[in-house]
GROMACS .gro file of C-alpha atoms in nm:
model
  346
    1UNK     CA    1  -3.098   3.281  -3.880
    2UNK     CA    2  -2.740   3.289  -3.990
    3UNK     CA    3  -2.629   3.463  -3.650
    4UNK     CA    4  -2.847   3.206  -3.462
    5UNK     CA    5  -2.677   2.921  -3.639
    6UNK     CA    6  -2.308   3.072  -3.595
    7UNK     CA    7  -2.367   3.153  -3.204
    8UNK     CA    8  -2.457   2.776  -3.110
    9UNK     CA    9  -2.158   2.656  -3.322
   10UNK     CA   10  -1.968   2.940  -3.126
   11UNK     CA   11  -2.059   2.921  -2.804
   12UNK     CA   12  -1.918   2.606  -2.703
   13UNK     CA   13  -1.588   2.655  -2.882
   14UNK     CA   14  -1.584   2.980  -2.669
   15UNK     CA   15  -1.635   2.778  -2.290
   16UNK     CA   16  -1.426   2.525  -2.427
   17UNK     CA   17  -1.124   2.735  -2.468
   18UNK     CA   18  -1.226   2.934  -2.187
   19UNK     CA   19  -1.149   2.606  -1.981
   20UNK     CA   20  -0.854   2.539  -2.121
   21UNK     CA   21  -0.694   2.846  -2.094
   22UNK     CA   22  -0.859   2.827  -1.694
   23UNK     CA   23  -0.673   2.503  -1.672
   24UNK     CA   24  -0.368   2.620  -1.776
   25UNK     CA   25  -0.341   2.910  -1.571
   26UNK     CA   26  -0.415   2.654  -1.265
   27UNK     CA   27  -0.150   2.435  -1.425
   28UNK     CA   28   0.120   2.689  -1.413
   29UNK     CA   29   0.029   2.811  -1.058
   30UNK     CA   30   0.085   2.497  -0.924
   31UNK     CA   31   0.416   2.447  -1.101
   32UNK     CA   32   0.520   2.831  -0.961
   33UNK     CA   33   0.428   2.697  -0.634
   34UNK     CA   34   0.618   2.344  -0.670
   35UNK     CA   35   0.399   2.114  -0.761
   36UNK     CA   36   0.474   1.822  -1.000
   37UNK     CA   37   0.237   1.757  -1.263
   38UNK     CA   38   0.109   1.394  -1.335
   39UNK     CA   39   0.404   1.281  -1.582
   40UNK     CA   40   0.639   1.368  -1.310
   41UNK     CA   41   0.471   1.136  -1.061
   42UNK     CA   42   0.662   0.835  -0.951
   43UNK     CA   43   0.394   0.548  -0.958
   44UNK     CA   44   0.657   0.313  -0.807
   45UNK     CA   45   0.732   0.403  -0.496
   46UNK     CA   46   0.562   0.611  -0.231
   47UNK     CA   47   0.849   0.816  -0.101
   48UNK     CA   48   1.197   0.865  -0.222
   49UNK     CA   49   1.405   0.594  -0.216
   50UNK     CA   50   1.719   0.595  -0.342
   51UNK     CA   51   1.841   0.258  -0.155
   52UNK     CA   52   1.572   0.053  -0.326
   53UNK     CA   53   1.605   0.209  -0.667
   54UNK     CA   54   1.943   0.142  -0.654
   55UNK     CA   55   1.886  -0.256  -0.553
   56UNK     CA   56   1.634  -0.282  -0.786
   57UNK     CA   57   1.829  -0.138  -1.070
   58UNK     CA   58   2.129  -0.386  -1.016
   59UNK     CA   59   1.916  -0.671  -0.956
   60UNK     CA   60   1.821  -0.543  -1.357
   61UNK     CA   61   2.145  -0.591  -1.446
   62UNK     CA   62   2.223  -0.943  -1.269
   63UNK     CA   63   2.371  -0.842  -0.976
   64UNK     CA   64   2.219  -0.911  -0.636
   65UNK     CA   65   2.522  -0.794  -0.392
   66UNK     CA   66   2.370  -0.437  -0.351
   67UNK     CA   67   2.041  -0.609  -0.239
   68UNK     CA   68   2.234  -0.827   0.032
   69UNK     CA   69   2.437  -0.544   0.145
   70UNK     CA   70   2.097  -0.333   0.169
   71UNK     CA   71   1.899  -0.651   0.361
   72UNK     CA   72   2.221  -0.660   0.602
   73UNK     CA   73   2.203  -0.296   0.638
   74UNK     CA   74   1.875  -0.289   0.783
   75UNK     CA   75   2.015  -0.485   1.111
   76UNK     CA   76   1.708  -0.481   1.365
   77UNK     CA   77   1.475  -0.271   1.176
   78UNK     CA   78   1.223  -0.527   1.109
   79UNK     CA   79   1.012  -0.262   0.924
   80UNK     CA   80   1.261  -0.167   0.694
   81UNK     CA   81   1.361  -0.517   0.626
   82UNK     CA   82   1.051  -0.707   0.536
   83UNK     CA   83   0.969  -0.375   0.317
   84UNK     CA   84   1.274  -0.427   0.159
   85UNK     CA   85   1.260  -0.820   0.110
   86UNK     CA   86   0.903  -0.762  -0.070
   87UNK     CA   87   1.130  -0.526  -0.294
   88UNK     CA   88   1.367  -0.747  -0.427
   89UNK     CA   89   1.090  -1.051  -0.373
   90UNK     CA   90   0.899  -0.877  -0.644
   91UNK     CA   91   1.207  -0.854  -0.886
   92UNK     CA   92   1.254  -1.235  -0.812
   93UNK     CA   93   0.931  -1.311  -0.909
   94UNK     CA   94   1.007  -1.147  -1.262
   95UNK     CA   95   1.305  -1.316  -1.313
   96UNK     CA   96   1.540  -1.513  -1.006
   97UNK     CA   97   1.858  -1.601  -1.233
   98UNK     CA   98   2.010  -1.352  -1.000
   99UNK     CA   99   1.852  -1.484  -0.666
  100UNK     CA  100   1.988  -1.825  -0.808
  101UNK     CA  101   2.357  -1.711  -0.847
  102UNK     CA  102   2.338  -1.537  -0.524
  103UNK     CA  103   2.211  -1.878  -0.319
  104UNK     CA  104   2.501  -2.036  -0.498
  105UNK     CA  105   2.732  -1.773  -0.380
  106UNK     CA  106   2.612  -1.755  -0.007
  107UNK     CA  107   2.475  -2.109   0.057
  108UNK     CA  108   2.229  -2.070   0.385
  109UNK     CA  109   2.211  -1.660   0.339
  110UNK     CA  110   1.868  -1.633   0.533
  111UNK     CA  111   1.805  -1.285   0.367
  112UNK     CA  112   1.824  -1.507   0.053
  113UNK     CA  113   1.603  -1.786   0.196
  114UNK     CA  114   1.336  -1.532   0.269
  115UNK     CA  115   1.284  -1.341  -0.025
  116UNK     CA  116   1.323  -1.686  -0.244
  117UNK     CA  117   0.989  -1.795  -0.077
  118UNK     CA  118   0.848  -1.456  -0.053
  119UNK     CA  119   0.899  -1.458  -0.452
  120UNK     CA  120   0.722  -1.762  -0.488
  121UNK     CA  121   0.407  -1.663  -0.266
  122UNK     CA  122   0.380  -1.337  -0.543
  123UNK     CA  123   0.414  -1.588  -0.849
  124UNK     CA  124   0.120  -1.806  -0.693
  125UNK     CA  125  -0.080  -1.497  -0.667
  126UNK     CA  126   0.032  -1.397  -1.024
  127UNK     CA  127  -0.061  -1.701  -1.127
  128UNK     CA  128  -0.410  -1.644  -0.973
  129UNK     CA  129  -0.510  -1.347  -1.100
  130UNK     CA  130  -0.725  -1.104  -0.929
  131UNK     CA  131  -1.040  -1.267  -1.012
  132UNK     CA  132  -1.350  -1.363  -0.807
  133UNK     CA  133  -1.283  -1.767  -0.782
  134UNK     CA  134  -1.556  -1.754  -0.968
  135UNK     CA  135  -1.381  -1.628  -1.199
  136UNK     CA  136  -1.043  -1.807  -1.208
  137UNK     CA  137  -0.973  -2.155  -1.395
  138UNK     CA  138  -0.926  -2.497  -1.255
  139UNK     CA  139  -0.574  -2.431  -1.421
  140UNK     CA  140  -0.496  -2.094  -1.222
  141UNK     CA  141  -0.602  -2.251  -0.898
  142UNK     CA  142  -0.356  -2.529  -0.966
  143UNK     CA  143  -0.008  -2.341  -1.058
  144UNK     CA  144  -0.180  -2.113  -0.755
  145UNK     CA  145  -0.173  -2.391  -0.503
  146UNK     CA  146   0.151  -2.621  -0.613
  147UNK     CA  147   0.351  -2.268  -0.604
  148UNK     CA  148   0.222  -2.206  -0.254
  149UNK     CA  149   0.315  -2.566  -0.119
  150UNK     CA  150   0.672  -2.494  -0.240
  151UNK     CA  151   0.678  -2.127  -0.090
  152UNK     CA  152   0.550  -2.305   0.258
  153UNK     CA  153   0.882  -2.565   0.231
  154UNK     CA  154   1.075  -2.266   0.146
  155UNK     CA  155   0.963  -2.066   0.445
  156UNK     CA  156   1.035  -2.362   0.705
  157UNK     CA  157   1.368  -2.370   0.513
  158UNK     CA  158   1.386  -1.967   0.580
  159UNK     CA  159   1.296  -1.999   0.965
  160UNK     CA  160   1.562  -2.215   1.038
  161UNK     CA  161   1.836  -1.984   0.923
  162UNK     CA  162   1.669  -1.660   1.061
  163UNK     CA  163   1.811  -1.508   1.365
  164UNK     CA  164   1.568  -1.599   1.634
  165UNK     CA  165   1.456  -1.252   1.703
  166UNK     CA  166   1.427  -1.187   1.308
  167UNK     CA  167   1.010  -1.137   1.229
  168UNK     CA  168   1.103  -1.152   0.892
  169UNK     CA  169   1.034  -1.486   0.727
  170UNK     CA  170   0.633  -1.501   0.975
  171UNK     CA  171   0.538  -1.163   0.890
  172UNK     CA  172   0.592  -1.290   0.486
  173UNK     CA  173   0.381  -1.598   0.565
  174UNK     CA  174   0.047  -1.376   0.616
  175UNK     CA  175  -0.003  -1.395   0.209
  176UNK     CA  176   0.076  -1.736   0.214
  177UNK     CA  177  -0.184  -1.867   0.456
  178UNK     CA  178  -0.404  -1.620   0.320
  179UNK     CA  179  -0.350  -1.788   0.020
  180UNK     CA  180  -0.386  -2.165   0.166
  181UNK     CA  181  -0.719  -2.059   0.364
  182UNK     CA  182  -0.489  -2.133   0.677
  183UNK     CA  183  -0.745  -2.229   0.972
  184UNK     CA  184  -0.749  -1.985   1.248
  185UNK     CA  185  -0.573  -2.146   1.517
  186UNK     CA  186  -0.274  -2.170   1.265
  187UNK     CA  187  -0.270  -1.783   1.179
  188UNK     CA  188  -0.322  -1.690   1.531
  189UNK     CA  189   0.015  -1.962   1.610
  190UNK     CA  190   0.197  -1.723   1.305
  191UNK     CA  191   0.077  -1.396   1.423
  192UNK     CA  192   0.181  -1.494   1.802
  193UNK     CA  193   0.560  -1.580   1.623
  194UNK     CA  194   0.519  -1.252   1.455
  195UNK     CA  195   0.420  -1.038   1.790
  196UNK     CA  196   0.651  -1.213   2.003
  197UNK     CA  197   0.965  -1.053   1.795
  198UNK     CA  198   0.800  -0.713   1.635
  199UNK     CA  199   0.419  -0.652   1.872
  200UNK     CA  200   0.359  -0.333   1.707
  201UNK     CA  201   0.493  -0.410   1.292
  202UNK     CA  202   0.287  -0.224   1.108
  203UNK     CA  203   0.329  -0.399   0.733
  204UNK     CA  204   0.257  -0.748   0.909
  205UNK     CA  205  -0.067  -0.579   1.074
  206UNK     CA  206  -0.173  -0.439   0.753
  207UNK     CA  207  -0.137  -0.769   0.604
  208UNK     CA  208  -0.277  -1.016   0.808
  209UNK     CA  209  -0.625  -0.736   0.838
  210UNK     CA  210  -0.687  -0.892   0.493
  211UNK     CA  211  -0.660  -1.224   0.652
  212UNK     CA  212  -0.943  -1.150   0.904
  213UNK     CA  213  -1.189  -0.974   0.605
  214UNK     CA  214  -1.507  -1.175   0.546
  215UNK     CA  215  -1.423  -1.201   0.166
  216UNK     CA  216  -1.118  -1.400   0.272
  217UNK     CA  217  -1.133  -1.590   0.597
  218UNK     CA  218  -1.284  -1.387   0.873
  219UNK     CA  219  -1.547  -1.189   0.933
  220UNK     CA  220  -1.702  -0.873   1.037
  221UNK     CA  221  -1.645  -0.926   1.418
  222UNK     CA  222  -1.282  -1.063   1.387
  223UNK     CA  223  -1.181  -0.808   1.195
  224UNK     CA  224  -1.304  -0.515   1.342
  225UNK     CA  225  -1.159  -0.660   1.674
  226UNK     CA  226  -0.796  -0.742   1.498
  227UNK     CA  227  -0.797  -0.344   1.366
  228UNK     CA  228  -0.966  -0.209   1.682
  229UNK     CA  229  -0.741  -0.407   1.917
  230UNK     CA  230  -0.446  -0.253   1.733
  231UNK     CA  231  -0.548   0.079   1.757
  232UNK     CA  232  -0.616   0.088   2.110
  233UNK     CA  233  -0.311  -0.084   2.275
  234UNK     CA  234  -0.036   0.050   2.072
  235UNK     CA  235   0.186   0.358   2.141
  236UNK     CA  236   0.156   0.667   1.931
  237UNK     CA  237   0.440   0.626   1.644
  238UNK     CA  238   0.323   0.310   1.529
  239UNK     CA  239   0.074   0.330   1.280
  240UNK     CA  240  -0.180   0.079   1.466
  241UNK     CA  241  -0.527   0.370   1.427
  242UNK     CA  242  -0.454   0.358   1.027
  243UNK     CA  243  -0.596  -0.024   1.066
  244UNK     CA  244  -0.961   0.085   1.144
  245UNK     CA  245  -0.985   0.347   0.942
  246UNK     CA  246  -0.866   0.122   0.652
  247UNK     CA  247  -1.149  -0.119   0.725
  248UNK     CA  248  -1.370   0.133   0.709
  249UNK     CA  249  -1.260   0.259   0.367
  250UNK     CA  250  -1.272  -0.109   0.225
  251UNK     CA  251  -1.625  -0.145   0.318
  252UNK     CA  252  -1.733   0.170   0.211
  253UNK     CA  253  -1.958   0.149  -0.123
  254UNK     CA  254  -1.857   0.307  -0.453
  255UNK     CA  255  -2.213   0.521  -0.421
  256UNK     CA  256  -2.159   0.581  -0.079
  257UNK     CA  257  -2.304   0.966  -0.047
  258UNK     CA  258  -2.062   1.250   0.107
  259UNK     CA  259  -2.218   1.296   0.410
  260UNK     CA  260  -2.027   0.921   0.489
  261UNK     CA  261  -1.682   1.076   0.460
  262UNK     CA  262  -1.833   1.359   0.721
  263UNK     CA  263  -1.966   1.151   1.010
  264UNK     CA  264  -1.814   1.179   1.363
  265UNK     CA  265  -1.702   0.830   1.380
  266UNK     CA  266  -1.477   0.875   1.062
  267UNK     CA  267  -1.333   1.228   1.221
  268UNK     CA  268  -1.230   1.115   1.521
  269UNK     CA  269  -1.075   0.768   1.368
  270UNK     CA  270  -0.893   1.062   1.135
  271UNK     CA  271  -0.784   1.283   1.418
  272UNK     CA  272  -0.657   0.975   1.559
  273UNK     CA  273  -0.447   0.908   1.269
  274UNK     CA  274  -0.331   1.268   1.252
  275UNK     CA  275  -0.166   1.177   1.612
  276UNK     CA  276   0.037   0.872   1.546
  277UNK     CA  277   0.144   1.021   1.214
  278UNK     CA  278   0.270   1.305   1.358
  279UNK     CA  279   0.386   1.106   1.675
  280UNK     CA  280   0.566   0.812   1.397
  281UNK     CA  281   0.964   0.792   1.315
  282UNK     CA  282   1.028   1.012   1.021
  283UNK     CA  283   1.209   0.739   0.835
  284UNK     CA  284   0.932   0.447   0.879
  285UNK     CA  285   0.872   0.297   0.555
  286UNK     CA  286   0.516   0.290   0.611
  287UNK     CA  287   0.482   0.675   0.711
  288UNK     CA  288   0.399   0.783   0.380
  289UNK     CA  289   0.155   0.525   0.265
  290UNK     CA  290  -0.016   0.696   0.605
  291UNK     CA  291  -0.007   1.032   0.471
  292UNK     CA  292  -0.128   0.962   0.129
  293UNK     CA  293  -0.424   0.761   0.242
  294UNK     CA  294  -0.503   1.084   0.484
  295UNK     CA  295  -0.475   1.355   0.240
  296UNK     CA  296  -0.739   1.162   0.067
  297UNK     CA  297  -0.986   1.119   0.340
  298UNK     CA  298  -0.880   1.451   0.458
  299UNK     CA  299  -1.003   1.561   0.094
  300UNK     CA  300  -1.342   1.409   0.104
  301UNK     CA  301  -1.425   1.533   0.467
  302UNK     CA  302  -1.337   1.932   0.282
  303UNK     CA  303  -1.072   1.906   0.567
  304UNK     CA  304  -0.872   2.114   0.271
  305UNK     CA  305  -0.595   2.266   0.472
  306UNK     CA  306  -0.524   1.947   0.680
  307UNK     CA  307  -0.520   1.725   0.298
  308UNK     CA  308  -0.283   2.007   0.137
  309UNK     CA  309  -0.014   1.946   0.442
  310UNK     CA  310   0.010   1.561   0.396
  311UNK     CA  311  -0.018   1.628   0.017
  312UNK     CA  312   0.350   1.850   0.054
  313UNK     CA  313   0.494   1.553   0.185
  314UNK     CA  314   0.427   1.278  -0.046
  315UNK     CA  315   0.390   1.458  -0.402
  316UNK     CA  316   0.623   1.327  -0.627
  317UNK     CA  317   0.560   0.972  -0.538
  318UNK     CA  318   0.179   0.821  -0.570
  319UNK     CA  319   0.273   0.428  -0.580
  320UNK     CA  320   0.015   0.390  -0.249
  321UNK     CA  321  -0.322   0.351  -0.157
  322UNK     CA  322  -0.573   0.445  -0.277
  323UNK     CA  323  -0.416   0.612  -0.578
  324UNK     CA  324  -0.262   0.216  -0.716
  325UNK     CA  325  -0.594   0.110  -0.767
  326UNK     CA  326  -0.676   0.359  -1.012
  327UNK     CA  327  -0.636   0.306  -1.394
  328UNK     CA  328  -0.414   0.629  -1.421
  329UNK     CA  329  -0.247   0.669  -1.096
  330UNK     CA  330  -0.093   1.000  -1.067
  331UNK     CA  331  -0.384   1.162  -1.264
  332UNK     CA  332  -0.577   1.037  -0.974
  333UNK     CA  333  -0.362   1.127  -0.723
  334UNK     CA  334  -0.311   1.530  -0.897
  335UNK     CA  335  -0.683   1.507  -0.935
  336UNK     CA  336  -0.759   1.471  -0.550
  337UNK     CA  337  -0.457   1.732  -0.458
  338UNK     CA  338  -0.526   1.948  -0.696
  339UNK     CA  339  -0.903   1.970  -0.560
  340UNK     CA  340  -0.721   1.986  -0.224
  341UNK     CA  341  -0.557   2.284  -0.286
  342UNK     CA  342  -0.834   2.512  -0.466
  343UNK     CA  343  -1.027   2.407  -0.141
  344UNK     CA  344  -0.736   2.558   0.095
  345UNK     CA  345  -0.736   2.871  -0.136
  346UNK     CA  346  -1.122   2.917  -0.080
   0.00000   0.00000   0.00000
């Protein structure tokens, strides 16, 4: 009886540190082969970028000259630009006694123009909250929609000093008349300003497929011909077959069963990917939100080997989809690699 009574006491301490132990030998193989545990895991950023960390860390300290020099920098990459002017939008929208002292300093800077209003269209959504309307107060939907009125006069303000071939200060209006419940003649007015200057720019396309979702101000039909038209008339290098395949993940159900992630629509939408990632400028800013969103998929579809090749690329930096929707980012993001990788080895 004794014995009996000792061995189911035992027996779980025994797998238990049978586990662990397993789990730290796994650990320690992936460190001797270079890979960064979660607590080394930037969650801000999803690449290195030295550039922005350095803006952002002066703009922390007051000064906003590094983050004019970095906007001017970016000359006719329109990519790199409106990534950029989110950036330092974001800080703004924490605290703009910097953005203040630069408009005083450089009256009419448009670079300051823009991200002034961009700021504002992120404090209207902060304001919001990520709530169902449902949901959300009379009082949130008020500070929501007097903060978006004054980012729409700051954006008029922000076109007129733009160079005329600048996408800039229309690509950053997507949120906003997202926001407003813009009618769709008036987006499809913004989006032909925004095509006219920069047809194929990828961080405008990505924002104005939320536009075109049913749960905003679309619908099924619109917005499988926005992401679909995208995909099909762009060159390889731009990004444009990561639009339909993100549709498809934002409709997928939580419970959806595995065979979904194995189908043959999803692999050749994947494969497609695959090409204009591997056809796509090694410094885009939007490249590596691209491979961390296909090391996942790659992952669920047991397409191991293909996952642990985008995974070598990105890990270090998890602040992307589908990773920033997690409570614990990086733990998700070591979670899916780390399953990635015992799959490659099998």
């Amino acid at each position: 009886m004794l014995l009996s009574l000792l061995l189911v006491i035992a027996a779980p301490a025994f797998f238990w540190i049978r586990q662990k132990r397993r789990a730290a030998q796994s650990a320690a193989q992936l460190a001797a082969e270079g890979w960064l545990p979660p607590e080394r895991q930037n969650t801000e950023r999803s690449f290195p970028d030295p550039e922005a960390d350095a803006v952002v860390a002066a703009l922390a300290r007051g000064d906003w000259q590094p983050a004019a020099q970095a906007l001017a920098a970016t000359g006719t990459d329109w990519e790199r630009r409106s990534a950029l002017v989110g950036i330092v939008a974001g800080e703004a929208a924490k605290d703009d006694a910097w953005l203040r002292a630069w408009e005083a300093a450089r009256p009419g800077d448009p670079a300051a123009a823009v991200v002034k209003a961009s700021a504002k269209v992120t404090v209207a959504w902060d304001i919001r909250g990520a709530a169902w309307a449902k949901d959300t107060t009379a009082e949130q939907f008020a500070g929501f929609h007097r903060m978006l009125a004054e980012a729409r006069e700051d954006f008029d303000r922000a076109v007129s000093l733009a160079a005329p071939e600048d996408p800039t200060p229309y690509a950053a209006q997507i949120a906003l008349y997202k926001g407003l419940g813009a009618p769709h003649e008036e987006m499809r007015k913004l989006w032909a300003e925004v095509t006219a200057r920069a047809p194929y720019h990828f961080g405008a396309h990505r924002s104005a497929l939320l536009y075109w979702y049913p749960r905003w101000h679309g619908s099924d039909e619109l917005v499988r011909e926005f992401a679909w038209g995208a995909a099909r008339t762009a060159p390889p290098g731009h990004l444009m077959t990561l639009l339909p395949l993100l549709h498809w993940h934002d409709h997928l159900d939580d419970d959806a069963p595995d065979v979904a992630y194995r189908s043959v629509d999803l692999t050749i939408m994947v494969d497609a990917a695959l090409m204009d990632v591997a056809a796509c400028r090694p410094d885009h800013p939007r490249l590596a939100e691209a491979r961390h969103f296909l090391a996942f998929v790659l992952t669920t579809q047991e397409r191991y080997a293909e996952a642990v090749e985008q995974f070598r690329r990105v890990d270090g930096h998890v602040g992307a989809e589908p990773w920033a929707y997690a409570p614990e980012p990086a733990e998700a993001f070591c979670q899916v690699r780390d399953a990635a990788i015992a799959g490659a080895r099998r």
